[in-house]
Coordinates of N, CA, C and O in Angstrom, one line a residue:
M218 N 5.6 -5.5 27.4 CA 6.7 -5.0 25.9 C 7.0 -3.4 26.3 O 5.8 -3.0 26.2
T219 N 7.7 -3.4 25.8 CA 8.5 -1.3 25.7 C 8.9 -1.2 24.3 O 9.6 -2.4 24.0
T220 N 8.3 -0.1 24.0 CA 9.4 -0.2 22.3 C 10.4 0.8 22.3 O 10.3 1.3 23.5
S221 N 10.5 0.7 20.6 CA 11.7 1.5 20.7 C 11.7 3.4 22.1 O 13.5 3.8 21.9
A222 N 10.9 4.0 21.8 CA 10.7 5.3 22.0 C 10.2 5.2 23.8 O 10.1 6.2 24.8
G223 N 9.9 3.8 24.4 CA 9.7 4.0 25.5 C 8.4 3.5 25.7 O 7.6 3.9 27.3
V224 N 7.3 3.8 24.9 CA 6.3 4.1 25.0 C 5.5 2.5 24.9 O 6.0 1.3 23.5
S225 N 4.7 1.4 25.8 CA 4.2 0.3 25.8 C 2.8 0.5 24.9 O 2.8 1.2 24.2
L226 N 3.1 -1.4 24.0 CA 2.4 -1.2 23.4 C 0.9 -1.1 23.6 O -0.1 -0.5 23.0
P227 N 0.5 -1.0 25.6 CA -0.8 -0.7 24.8 C -1.7 0.7 25.3 O -2.3 1.3 24.7
E228 N -0.3 1.9 25.6 CA -0.2 2.9 25.2 C -0.3 3.6 23.3 O -1.0 4.6 23.4
L229 N -0.4 2.9 22.7 CA -0.4 2.7 21.3 C -2.4 3.1 21.2 O -1.7 3.3 20.2
T230 N -2.4 1.9 21.7 CA -3.8 2.4 21.9 C -4.1 3.3 21.0 O -4.4 4.8 21.9
G231 N -5.1 4.0 19.8 CA -6.1 4.8 19.6 C -6.5 5.0 18.3 O -5.6 3.2 17.4
D232 N -6.3 6.1 17.4 CA -6.9 6.4 16.3 C -5.8 7.4 15.9 O -4.9 8.4 16.1
Y233 N -5.8 6.2 14.3 CA -3.7 7.4 13.6 C -5.0 7.7 11.7 O -5.6 6.9 11.9
V234 N -3.9 9.2 12.2 CA -4.0 9.3 10.5 C -2.0 9.2 10.0 O -1.7 9.3 10.3
L235 N -2.5 8.8 8.5 CA -1.5 8.1 7.3 C -0.7 9.7 7.6 O -1.7 10.2 6.2
D236 N 0.9 9.6 7.4 CA 1.1 11.4 7.1 C 1.4 11.1 6.0 O 2.2 10.3 6.0
P237 N 1.2 11.5 4.8 CA 1.4 11.0 3.3 C 3.0 12.0 2.8 O 3.4 11.8 1.6
M238 N 3.5 13.0 4.4 CA 4.6 13.4 3.7 C 5.6 12.1 4.3 O 6.9 13.1 3.9
H239 N 5.3 11.4 5.1 CA 6.5 10.6 5.4 C 5.5 9.6 4.9 O 6.6 9.1 5.2
T240 N 5.1 8.8 4.5 CA 4.6 7.2 4.2 C 4.7 7.3 2.5 O 4.0 8.4 1.4
R241 N 5.0 6.1 1.7 CA 5.5 5.6 0.7 C 4.4 4.5 0.4 O 4.5 3.4 0.6
I242 N 3.4 4.7 -0.9 CA 3.3 3.9 -1.6 C 2.8 3.8 -2.7 O 2.9 4.4 -3.4
G243 N 4.2 2.3 -2.6 CA 4.9 2.2 -4.4 C 4.9 1.2 -4.4 O 3.6 0.2 -4.9
F244 N 5.3 0.6 -6.4 CA 4.5 -0.9 -6.4 C 6.0 -0.8 -7.5 O 7.5 0.2 -7.5
V245 N 6.7 -2.4 -7.7 CA 7.1 -2.4 -9.1 C 7.1 -3.7 -9.6 O 6.2 -5.2 -8.8
A246 N 6.9 -3.7 -10.8 CA 6.7 -4.2 -11.7 C 8.2 -4.9 -13.4 O 8.5 -4.0 -13.4
R247 N 7.4 -5.7 -13.2 CA 8.4 -7.0 -14.3 C 8.3 -5.4 -16.0 O 7.6 -5.5 -16.2
H248 N 9.7 -5.4 -16.6 CA 9.0 -4.6 -17.8 C 9.9 -5.6 -18.2 O 11.1 -6.0 -18.1
A249 N 9.3 -5.7 -19.9 CA 10.6 -6.5 -21.0 C 10.6 -7.8 -20.7 O 11.8 -7.7 -21.3
M250 N 10.9 -8.2 -19.7 CA 11.0 -9.0 -18.8 C 12.8 -9.4 -18.3 O 13.0 -10.9 -17.9
V251 N 13.4 -8.5 -18.2 CA 14.8 -8.4 -18.2 C 14.4 -7.6 -17.0 O 15.9 -6.8 -16.2
T252 N 13.7 -6.2 -16.5 CA 14.1 -5.2 -15.7 C 13.0 -4.7 -15.4 O 12.0 -5.3 -15.4
K253 N 12.9 -4.0 -13.7 CA 11.9 -3.6 -13.3 C 11.7 -2.0 -13.4 O 12.5 -1.0 -13.6
V254 N 9.7 -1.7 -13.3 CA 10.4 -0.2 -13.6 C 9.0 -0.6 -11.9 O 8.5 -1.0 -10.9
R255 N 9.7 0.7 -11.8 CA 9.3 0.9 -9.9 C 8.6 2.6 -10.2 O 8.9 4.1 -11.3
G256 N 7.8 2.2 -8.5 CA 6.2 3.5 -8.8 C 6.3 4.2 -7.2 O 6.2 3.3 -7.1
A257 N 5.0 5.0 -7.4 CA 4.7 5.6 -6.2 C 2.7 5.9 -7.0 O 2.9 6.3 -7.4
F258 N 2.8 6.4 -5.8 CA 1.7 6.5 -5.5 C 1.5 7.8 -4.5 O 1.6 8.2 -3.8
H259 N 1.1 8.8 -5.1 CA 1.3 10.5 -4.4 C 0.1 11.3 -3.8 O 0.8 11.9 -2.0
Q260 N -0.8 10.7 -3.5 CA -2.4 11.3 -3.3 C -3.1 10.6 -3.0 O -3.0 8.7 -3.7
F261 N -3.3 10.1 -1.3 CA -3.6 9.0 -0.2 C -4.6 9.3 0.9 O -4.1 10.5 1.2
E262 N -5.3 8.5 1.0 CA -5.8 9.2 2.8 C -6.1 7.6 3.3 O -6.0 6.6 2.4
G263 N -6.2 7.7 4.4 CA -5.6 6.2 5.1 C -6.1 6.1 5.9 O -4.8 8.0 7.4
T264 N -6.5 5.7 7.3 CA -7.1 5.9 8.8 C -7.4 4.3 9.3 O -7.0 3.4 9.1
A265 N -6.6 4.4 10.7 CA -6.0 3.2 10.7 C -6.1 3.3 12.9 O -6.7 3.9 13.5
H266 N -7.1 2.2 13.6 CA -7.9 2.3 15.5 C -6.9 0.8 14.8 O -6.9 -0.6 15.1
L267 N -5.1 1.9 15.9 CA -4.7 0.7 16.6 C -5.2 -0.5 17.9 O -5.1 1.0 18.9
D268 N -4.6 -1.4 18.1 CA -5.4 -1.9 19.5 C -4.4 -2.2 20.0 O -3.4 -3.5 19.6
G269 N -3.2 -2.2 21.5 CA -2.1 -2.4 21.3 C -2.0 -3.5 22.7 O -0.4 -4.4 22.3
A270 N -2.7 -3.2 23.0 CA -3.3 -4.8 23.7 C -3.3 -6.2 23.4 O -2.6 -6.9 23.0
D271 N -4.8 -5.5 21.5 CA -4.9 -6.6 21.5 C -5.0 -6.7 20.6 O -5.7 -5.8 19.1
P272 N -3.3 -6.4 19.1 CA -3.4 -5.9 17.8 C -4.1 -6.6 16.9 O -5.2 -6.7 15.9
T273 N -4.9 -8.0 17.6 CA -6.0 -8.8 16.1 C -6.5 -7.6 16.2 O -8.1 -7.5 15.1
K274 N -7.5 -6.8 16.8 CA -8.6 -6.5 17.1 C -8.1 -4.8 16.3 O -9.3 -3.8 16.1
S275 N -7.9 -4.6 15.3 CA -7.1 -3.2 14.6 C -8.1 -3.3 13.4 O -8.3 -5.0 13.2
T276 N -8.5 -2.1 13.5 CA -8.7 -1.7 11.4 C -8.0 -0.6 11.1 O -7.7 -0.3 11.6
G277 N -8.0 -0.8 10.1 CA -8.0 0.2 9.0 C -8.3 -0.4 7.2 O -8.6 -0.8 6.8
Q278 N -8.1 1.6 6.7 CA -8.5 1.6 5.5 C -8.1 2.3 4.8 O -7.2 2.9 4.8
V279 N -7.2 2.4 4.0 CA -6.9 3.4 2.7 C -7.1 3.3 1.4 O -7.5 2.5 0.9
I280 N -7.2 5.1 1.0 CA -7.9 5.5 0.2 C -7.0 5.7 -0.2 O -6.5 6.9 -0.7
I281 N -6.6 5.7 -2.3 CA -5.6 6.1 -3.2 C -5.9 6.3 -4.7 O -7.1 5.8 -5.0
K282 N -6.0 7.9 -4.4 CA -6.3 8.6 -6.1 C -5.2 7.8 -7.1 O -4.0 8.3 -7.4
T283 N -6.4 7.6 -7.4 CA -5.7 6.2 -9.4 C -4.5 7.4 -9.4 O -3.4 7.0 -10.2
E284 N -5.1 8.3 -10.5 CA -4.7 9.4 -11.2 C -3.0 10.3 -10.3 O -1.9 10.5 -11.2
S285 N -2.4 9.4 -8.8 CA -1.6 9.9 -8.5 C -0.9 9.1 -9.1 O 1.1 9.5 -8.5
I286 N -1.2 8.1 -10.3 CA 0.3 7.4 -10.0 C 1.3 7.4 -10.9 O 2.1 8.7 -11.5
D287 N 2.7 7.8 -10.2 CA 3.7 8.6 -10.6 C 5.4 7.2 -10.8 O 5.7 6.7 -10.2
T288 N 5.3 6.9 -12.3 CA 6.9 6.3 -12.4 C 7.9 7.0 -12.5 O 9.2 7.0 -12.9
G289 N 7.9 8.3 -12.7 CA 9.3 9.5 -13.6 C 8.9 9.8 -14.5 O 9.6 9.9 -15.2
V290 N 8.0 9.3 -16.1 CA 8.2 9.0 -16.7 C 6.5 9.6 -17.0 O 5.8 8.7 -17.4
E291 N 6.3 10.9 -17.5 CA 4.6 10.5 -17.7 C 4.6 10.1 -18.7 O 3.2 9.8 -18.5
Q292 N 4.4 10.1 -19.4 CA 4.0 9.0 -21.2 C 3.4 8.2 -20.5 O 2.4 7.9 -21.1
R293 N 4.7 6.4 -19.8 CA 3.5 6.2 -19.5 C 2.8 5.7 -17.8 O 2.2 5.3 -18.3
D294 N 2.7 7.3 -17.4 CA 1.4 7.0 -16.4 C 1.0 7.9 -16.8 O 0.3 7.3 -16.2
Q295 N 0.5 8.3 -18.9 CA -0.2 8.8 -18.7 C -0.7 7.2 -19.3 O -2.5 7.1 -19.5
H296 N 0.2 6.0 -19.7 CA -1.0 5.6 -20.7 C -1.7 4.2 -19.3 O -2.5 3.3 -19.0
L297 N -1.2 4.8 -18.0 CA -1.4 3.2 -16.7 C -2.4 3.8 -16.7 O -3.2 3.5 -15.6
R298 N -2.6 5.8 -17.3 CA -4.0 5.8 -16.3 C -5.5 5.6 -16.9 O -7.1 5.9 -16.7
T299 N -5.4 5.0 -18.2 CA -6.0 4.8 -18.9 C -6.2 3.2 -19.4 O -6.7 3.1 -18.1
N300 N -8.0 2.9 -20.0 CA -8.9 1.7 -19.6 C -7.1 0.7 -20.2 O -8.2 -0.9 -19.7
D301 N -6.6 0.9 -20.4 CA -5.3 -0.1 -20.7 C -5.1 -1.0 -19.2 O -4.7 -1.8 -19.0
F302 N -4.9 -0.7 -18.3 CA -4.3 -0.5 -17.0 C -5.2 -0.1 -15.4 O -5.9 -0.5 -15.7
L303 N -5.7 1.7 -15.7 CA -6.1 1.7 -14.2 C -7.4 2.5 -14.2 O -8.5 2.5 -13.7
D304 N -7.2 3.2 -15.5 CA -8.4 4.0 -16.1 C -9.6 4.5 -14.5 O -9.9 4.8 -14.2
A305 N -8.0 5.1 -14.8 CA -9.0 6.3 -13.5 C -9.6 7.3 -14.2 O -10.5 7.9 -13.0
P306 N -9.9 7.2 -14.4 CA -11.7 8.5 -15.1 C -12.7 7.1 -14.4 O -12.8 9.1 -14.0
T307 N -12.8 6.6 -14.6 CA -13.3 5.7 -14.4 C -13.3 5.2 -13.0 O -14.8 4.8 -12.3
F308 N -12.2 4.7 -12.9 CA -12.2 4.3 -11.1 C -11.2 5.2 -10.6 O -9.7 5.1 -10.7
P309 N -11.6 6.0 -9.6 CA -11.2 6.9 -9.9 C -10.5 6.5 -8.1 O -9.0 7.3 -7.6
D310 N -10.2 6.0 -7.1 CA -9.8 4.6 -6.5 C -9.4 3.8 -5.5 O -9.9 2.9 -6.8
I311 N -8.3 3.3 -5.3 CA -8.3 1.9 -5.9 C -8.4 1.8 -3.9 O -7.6 3.1 -2.5
A312 N -9.1 0.9 -3.0 CA -8.8 0.9 -2.3 C -8.6 -0.4 -0.7 O -8.6 -1.6 -2.3
F313 N -7.9 -0.2 -0.4 CA -8.1 -1.4 0.6 C -9.5 -1.3 2.1 O -8.8 -0.3 3.2
R314 N -9.4 -2.4 2.6 CA -10.3 -2.4 4.6 C -9.5 -2.8 4.1 O -9.7 -4.1 4.2
V315 N -9.1 -3.4 6.1 CA -8.7 -4.4 6.6 C -9.9 -4.9 6.7 O -10.7 -4.5 7.1
T316 N -10.1 -6.4 7.3 CA -10.9 -7.1 7.5 C -9.5 -8.0 8.8 O -10.9 -8.8 10.0
Q317 N -8.3 -8.3 8.6 CA -7.8 -9.4 10.1 C -6.6 -9.2 10.4 O -5.8 -9.2 9.3
V318 N -7.0 -8.6 11.0 CA -4.9 -9.0 11.7 C -4.5 -10.0 12.4 O -5.0 -10.8 13.6
E319 N -3.4 -10.2 12.3 CA -2.7 -11.3 13.2 C -0.8 -11.4 13.3 O -0.8 -10.8 12.9
R320 N -0.6 -11.7 14.2 CA 0.0 -10.9 15.3 C 1.3 -12.7 14.7 O 1.4 -13.6 15.4
K321 N 2.6 -12.3 14.3 CA 3.3 -13.0 14.3 C 3.9 -13.4 14.8 O 5.1 -14.1 15.3
S322 N 4.8 -11.9 15.6 CA 5.8 -12.1 16.5 C 5.3 -10.6 16.7 O 4.9 -9.9 16.6
D323 N 6.7 -9.7 17.8 CA 6.7 -9.2 18.0 C 6.6 -8.1 16.9 O 6.2 -7.1 18.0
T324 N 7.6 -8.0 16.4 CA 7.5 -7.0 15.4 C 7.0 -6.7 14.3 O 6.5 -6.2 13.2
D325 N 6.9 -8.5 13.7 CA 5.6 -9.1 12.7 C 4.8 -9.0 13.0 O 4.3 -9.7 13.6
Y326 N 3.1 -9.0 11.9 CA 1.7 -8.7 11.4 C 1.7 -9.3 10.2 O 1.9 -8.2 8.7
R327 N 0.7 -10.1 10.5 CA -0.1 -10.5 9.1 C -1.9 -9.5 8.4 O -2.2 -9.3 9.7
V328 N -1.5 -8.1 7.9 CA -2.8 -7.6 7.9 C -3.6 -8.1 6.1 O -2.8 -7.7 5.5
T329 N -4.5 -9.0 6.4 CA -5.3 -9.3 5.4 C -6.4 -8.2 5.5 O -7.2 -7.7 6.5
G330 N -7.1 -7.5 3.8 CA -8.2 -7.4 3.4 C -8.6 -7.0 1.9 O -8.0 -8.3 1.9
D331 N -10.0 -5.7 1.5 CA -10.7 -6.8 0.8 C -9.0 -5.3 -0.2 O -9.6 -3.9 0.9
L332 N -8.6 -6.0 -0.9 CA -8.3 -4.8 -2.1 C -8.9 -5.1 -3.8 O -9.6 -5.4 -4.7
T333 N -9.1 -2.9 -3.3 CA -10.1 -2.9 -4.3 C -9.2 -2.0 -6.1 O -8.4 -1.5 -5.7
V334 N -8.7 -3.0 -6.9 CA -8.8 -1.8 -7.8 C -9.5 -2.5 -9.4 O -9.7 -3.7 -9.7
K335 N -9.4 -1.2 -9.7 CA -10.8 -0.8 -11.3 C -12.6 -1.2 -10.6 O -12.8 -0.9 -9.3
D336 N -12.7 -2.2 -11.1 CA -14.3 -3.0 -10.3 C -14.7 -4.5 -9.8 O -14.8 -5.1 -9.0
T337 N -12.9 -4.5 -9.2 CA -12.7 -5.9 -8.9 C -12.2 -6.5 -7.4 O -11.5 -5.9 -7.0
T338 N -12.6 -7.1 -6.7 CA -12.0 -7.0 -4.8 C -11.7 -8.5 -4.7 O -12.7 -8.7 -4.5
K339 N -10.9 -8.2 -4.3 CA -10.3 -9.5 -3.9 C -9.8 -9.5 -2.4 O -9.0 -8.5 -2.3
P340 N -9.8 -10.6 -1.9 CA -8.9 -10.5 -0.3 C -7.2 -10.9 -0.6 O -6.2 -11.2 -1.1
V341 N -6.3 -9.4 -0.1 CA -5.1 -9.7 0.2 C -4.3 -10.0 1.7 O -4.9 -9.3 2.7
S342 N -3.2 -10.2 1.6 CA -2.4 -9.7 2.5 C -1.3 -9.1 2.4 O -1.0 -10.0 1.4
I343 N -0.7 -9.1 3.2 CA 0.7 -8.7 3.6 C 0.8 -8.1 4.7 O 1.0 -8.8 5.8
D344 N 2.4 -8.4 4.9 CA 3.2 -8.6 5.7 C 4.2 -7.5 5.8 O 4.1 -6.4 5.3
F345 N 3.2 -6.6 7.4 CA 4.2 -5.4 8.0 C 5.0 -6.2 9.1 O 5.1 -6.6 10.3
E346 N 6.3 -5.3 8.5 CA 7.1 -5.1 9.8 C 7.1 -3.7 11.0 O 7.1 -2.7 10.6
Y347 N 6.9 -3.5 12.4 CA 6.0 -2.5 13.3 C 8.0 -2.4 13.2 O 8.5 -3.0 13.6
T348 N 8.0 -1.1 12.8 CA 9.4 -0.1 13.2 C 10.0 0.3 14.4 O 11.0 0.8 14.2
G349 N 8.4 1.1 15.0 CA 8.9 1.6 16.3 C 8.3 2.7 16.1 O 7.3 2.8 15.5
N350 N 8.4 4.0 17.3 CA 7.5 4.6 17.4 C 8.1 5.8 18.3 O 9.1 5.2 18.8
A351 N 8.1 7.5 18.1 CA 8.3 8.3 18.7 C 7.3 9.6 19.1 O 6.6 9.6 17.8
V352 N 7.6 10.4 19.9 CA 7.4 11.5 19.6 C 8.4 11.8 18.3 O 9.1 12.4 19.0
D353 N 7.2 13.3 17.5 CA 7.7 14.3 16.8 C 8.2 15.6 17.7 O 7.5 16.2 18.4
P354 N 9.3 16.5 17.0 CA 8.9 18.2 17.4 C 7.9 19.2 17.8 O 7.8 19.3 18.4
Y355 N 7.1 18.1 17.3 CA 5.6 18.7 17.3 C 4.8 18.3 18.3 O 3.7 18.4 18.5
G356 N 4.6 16.7 19.1 CA 4.2 16.7 20.9 C 3.1 15.4 19.5 O 2.8 14.3 21.0
N357 N 3.3 15.2 18.8 CA 2.9 14.0 17.2 C 3.5 12.5 17.9 O 4.5 12.9 18.4
L358 N 2.2 11.4 17.8 CA 3.6 10.0 18.8 C 2.7 9.1 16.9 O 1.5 9.7 17.1
R359 N 3.7 9.3 16.3 CA 4.2 7.9 15.0 C 4.8 6.7 15.8 O 5.0 6.7 16.7
V360 N 3.6 6.1 14.6 CA 3.7 4.9 14.2 C 4.6 4.6 13.3 O 3.8 5.7 12.1
G361 N 5.6 3.7 13.6 CA 6.8 3.4 11.6 C 6.3 1.7 11.0 O 6.2 1.1 12.0
L362 N 5.4 1.9 10.3 CA 5.0 0.1 9.6 C 5.9 -0.5 8.0 O 6.1 0.5 7.4
E363 N 6.8 -1.6 8.0 CA 6.8 -1.7 7.0 C 6.6 -2.7 6.5 O 6.4 -4.1 7.1
G364 N 5.5 -2.2 4.2 CA 5.3 -4.0 4.8 C 5.8 -4.0 2.7 O 5.5 -3.2 1.8
S365 N 5.2 -5.1 2.3 CA 5.3 -5.7 0.3 C 4.4 -7.1 0.7 O 4.2 -7.9 2.1
T366 N 3.8 -6.9 -0.4 CA 3.1 -8.3 -0.8 C 2.7 -8.4 -1.9 O 3.0 -6.7 -2.8
T367 N 2.7 -9.3 -3.1 CA 2.2 -9.0 -5.2 C 1.3 -10.2 -5.3 O 1.1 -10.4 -4.5
I368 N 1.0 -9.1 -5.8 CA -0.5 -9.4 -6.2 C 0.4 -9.9 -7.9 O 1.0 -9.2 -8.2
S369 N -1.5 -10.3 -8.8 CA -1.4 -10.5 -9.9 C -2.1 -9.0 -10.2 O -3.6 -9.3 -10.6
R370 N -2.2 -8.7 -11.2 CA -2.4 -7.8 -11.8 C -3.8 -7.8 -12.4 O -4.9 -8.0 -12.8
K371 N -4.0 -9.6 -13.4 CA -4.7 -10.3 -14.5 C -5.9 -10.7 -13.2 O -7.7 -10.2 -13.5
E372 N -5.4 -10.5 -12.2 CA -7.0 -10.9 -10.8 C -7.6 -9.9 -11.1 O -8.4 -9.9 -10.5
F373 N -7.4 -8.7 -10.8 CA -7.6 -7.8 -11.3 C -7.7 -6.5 -12.1 O -8.5 -5.1 -12.0
G374 N -8.3 -7.7 -12.8 CA -8.8 -7.2 -14.1 C -7.9 -6.0 -15.1 O -8.1 -5.4 -16.5
V375 N -6.7 -6.0 -15.2 CA -5.2 -4.8 -15.6 C -4.9 -6.0 -16.8 O -3.4 -6.9 -15.8
T376 N -4.7 -6.3 -17.7 CA -4.7 -7.3 -18.1 C -3.8 -7.1 -19.7 O -3.8 -7.3 -20.2
W377 N -3.8 -5.1 -20.0 CA -3.5 -5.3 -21.1 C -1.4 -6.2 -21.2 O -1.1 -5.3 -20.2
N378 N -1.3 -5.8 -22.4 CA 0.7 -6.5 -22.6 C 0.0 -6.4 -24.2 O 0.0 -5.7 -25.0
A379 N 2.0 -6.6 -24.9 CA 2.0 -6.7 -25.8 C 2.8 -7.7 -25.8 O 4.1 -8.3 -25.0
A380 N 3.2 -8.5 -26.7 CA 4.1 -9.8 -26.6 C 5.8 -8.6 -27.0 O 5.2 -7.4 -28.3
L381 N 6.8 -9.2 -27.3 CA 8.2 -9.5 -27.5 C 8.2 -10.3 -29.1 O 8.3 -11.1 -28.5
E382 N 9.5 -9.5 -29.8 CA 9.4 -9.9 -30.7 C 10.4 -11.5 -30.2 O 10.2 -12.4 -30.1
G383 N 11.6 -11.7 -29.2 CA 11.6 -12.6 -28.6 C 11.3 -13.7 -28.5 O 12.0 -15.0 -27.3
G384 N 9.4 -13.3 -27.5 CA 9.3 -14.2 -27.1 C 8.5 -13.5 -24.9 O 9.7 -12.6 -25.2
G385 N 8.2 -13.2 -24.6 CA 7.2 -13.0 -23.6 C 6.4 -12.4 -24.0 O 5.8 -12.2 -24.7
V386 N 6.4 -10.8 -23.1 CA 5.5 -10.4 -22.4 C 6.1 -8.6 -22.5 O 6.9 -9.1 -21.5
L387 N 5.6 -7.7 -22.0 CA 6.2 -6.1 -22.1 C 5.8 -5.4 -20.9 O 6.4 -5.4 -20.0
V388 N 5.6 -6.5 -20.1 CA 4.8 -6.4 -18.5 C 4.3 -7.1 -18.1 O 3.7 -8.3 -18.3
G389 N 5.2 -7.9 -17.0 CA 4.4 -8.5 -16.1 C 4.2 -8.6 -14.9 O 2.9 -7.9 -15.1
D390 N 3.3 -9.9 -15.3 CA 1.7 -10.4 -14.2 C 1.7 -9.7 -13.6 O 1.8 -9.4 -11.5
K391 N 2.7 -10.4 -12.4 CA 3.1 -9.8 -10.6 C 3.8 -8.5 -10.0 O 4.1 -7.9 -11.3
V392 N 3.2 -7.8 -9.5 CA 3.1 -6.6 -9.4 C 3.1 -6.9 -7.7 O 3.0 -6.6 -7.1
V393 N 4.7 -6.5 -6.5 CA 5.3 -6.0 -5.2 C 4.6 -4.0 -5.3 O 5.2 -3.4 -6.0
L394 N 3.0 -4.9 -4.6 CA 2.7 -3.9 -3.9 C 3.5 -3.2 -2.6 O 4.3 -3.9 -1.5
E395 N 4.0 -2.0 -2.2 CA 4.9 -1.6 -1.0 C 4.9 -0.9 -0.2 O 4.5 0.5 -0.5
F396 N 5.1 -0.4 1.2 CA 3.9 0.4 2.1 C 5.7 1.0 3.4 O 5.2 -0.4 3.8
D397 N 5.6 2.2 3.1 CA 6.9 2.5 4.2 C 5.7 3.8 4.5 O 5.2 4.7 4.2
I398 N 5.5 2.8 5.8 CA 3.5 4.4 6.8 C 4.1 5.1 8.6 O 5.0 3.5 8.7
S399 N 4.1 6.0 8.1 CA 4.0 7.0 9.2 C 2.7 7.2 9.2 O 1.9 7.8 8.9
A400 N 2.3 6.7 10.6 CA 0.5 7.0 11.0 C 1.4 8.1 12.1 O 2.0 7.8 13.5
I401 N 0.3 9.4 12.5 CA 0.1 10.2 13.1 C -1.7 9.4 14.5 O -2.4 9.6 13.9
K402 N -0.6 9.4 15.8 CA -2.0 9.8 16.3 C -3.1 10.8 16.4 O -2.3 11.6 17.1
Q403 N -4.0 10.7 17.1 CA -5.4 11.4 16.9 C -5.5 11.4 18.0 O -5.9 11.0 19.2
S404 N -5.8 13.2 18.9 CA -6.3 13.3 19.7 C -7.9 12.6 20.6 O -8.8 12.7 19.8

C-alpha cells in the first residue's frame, strides 16, 4: 500500500514526537443540559513508535499538563483546575499509555491504552483515522491521525456537579476527547 505522499507504510516505521504547534488535544462536555463547552489542553508531550509493516506492534504515550486546560473563559478554567474537577496542583499530569493497536481498515485503527486522570487509571479505546503523511518544507516526515472517544468523567473521580432548578445537572458526565495529531519522525 502507498500513502498519499507516496511513502509506503513500512517506510513510516520509526520513532515520532507530537508537534505541539500542529496537534490539538481537546474535549467537549455538556453544560446545563442544553449546550456544549469545548476546550483544549495546550501543553503536552507525546512519543510513539510506529510499525508500518505491522501497526499492531506500534506503541506510544501522551502526557498532558492539567494546568494548560483552556475553554476560553478564565473563570471556568480556574474552576476546572481545582479539586472540584482536575486538581491540577495535586495531579499536574494526565497520562495515556498505549497498550494495544488494532487495525480496522487501511486507514482506521483502534488504539487502546491506560488513561490516568487524577489518581484513577482505566483502559480507554480511541478510534483513529490515519489521514496521511507528508514531507514538510524542512524535510520532516509527518503523519496525521484524527480520533475521538467518549469517557465518563465520574469513572475518573471527577464528580463535582450542581443541580439545576428545573431538573438535571450543570455538567454532563460524558466527555468527548478529541485528538488531531501531527507527529514528526525522528532521525
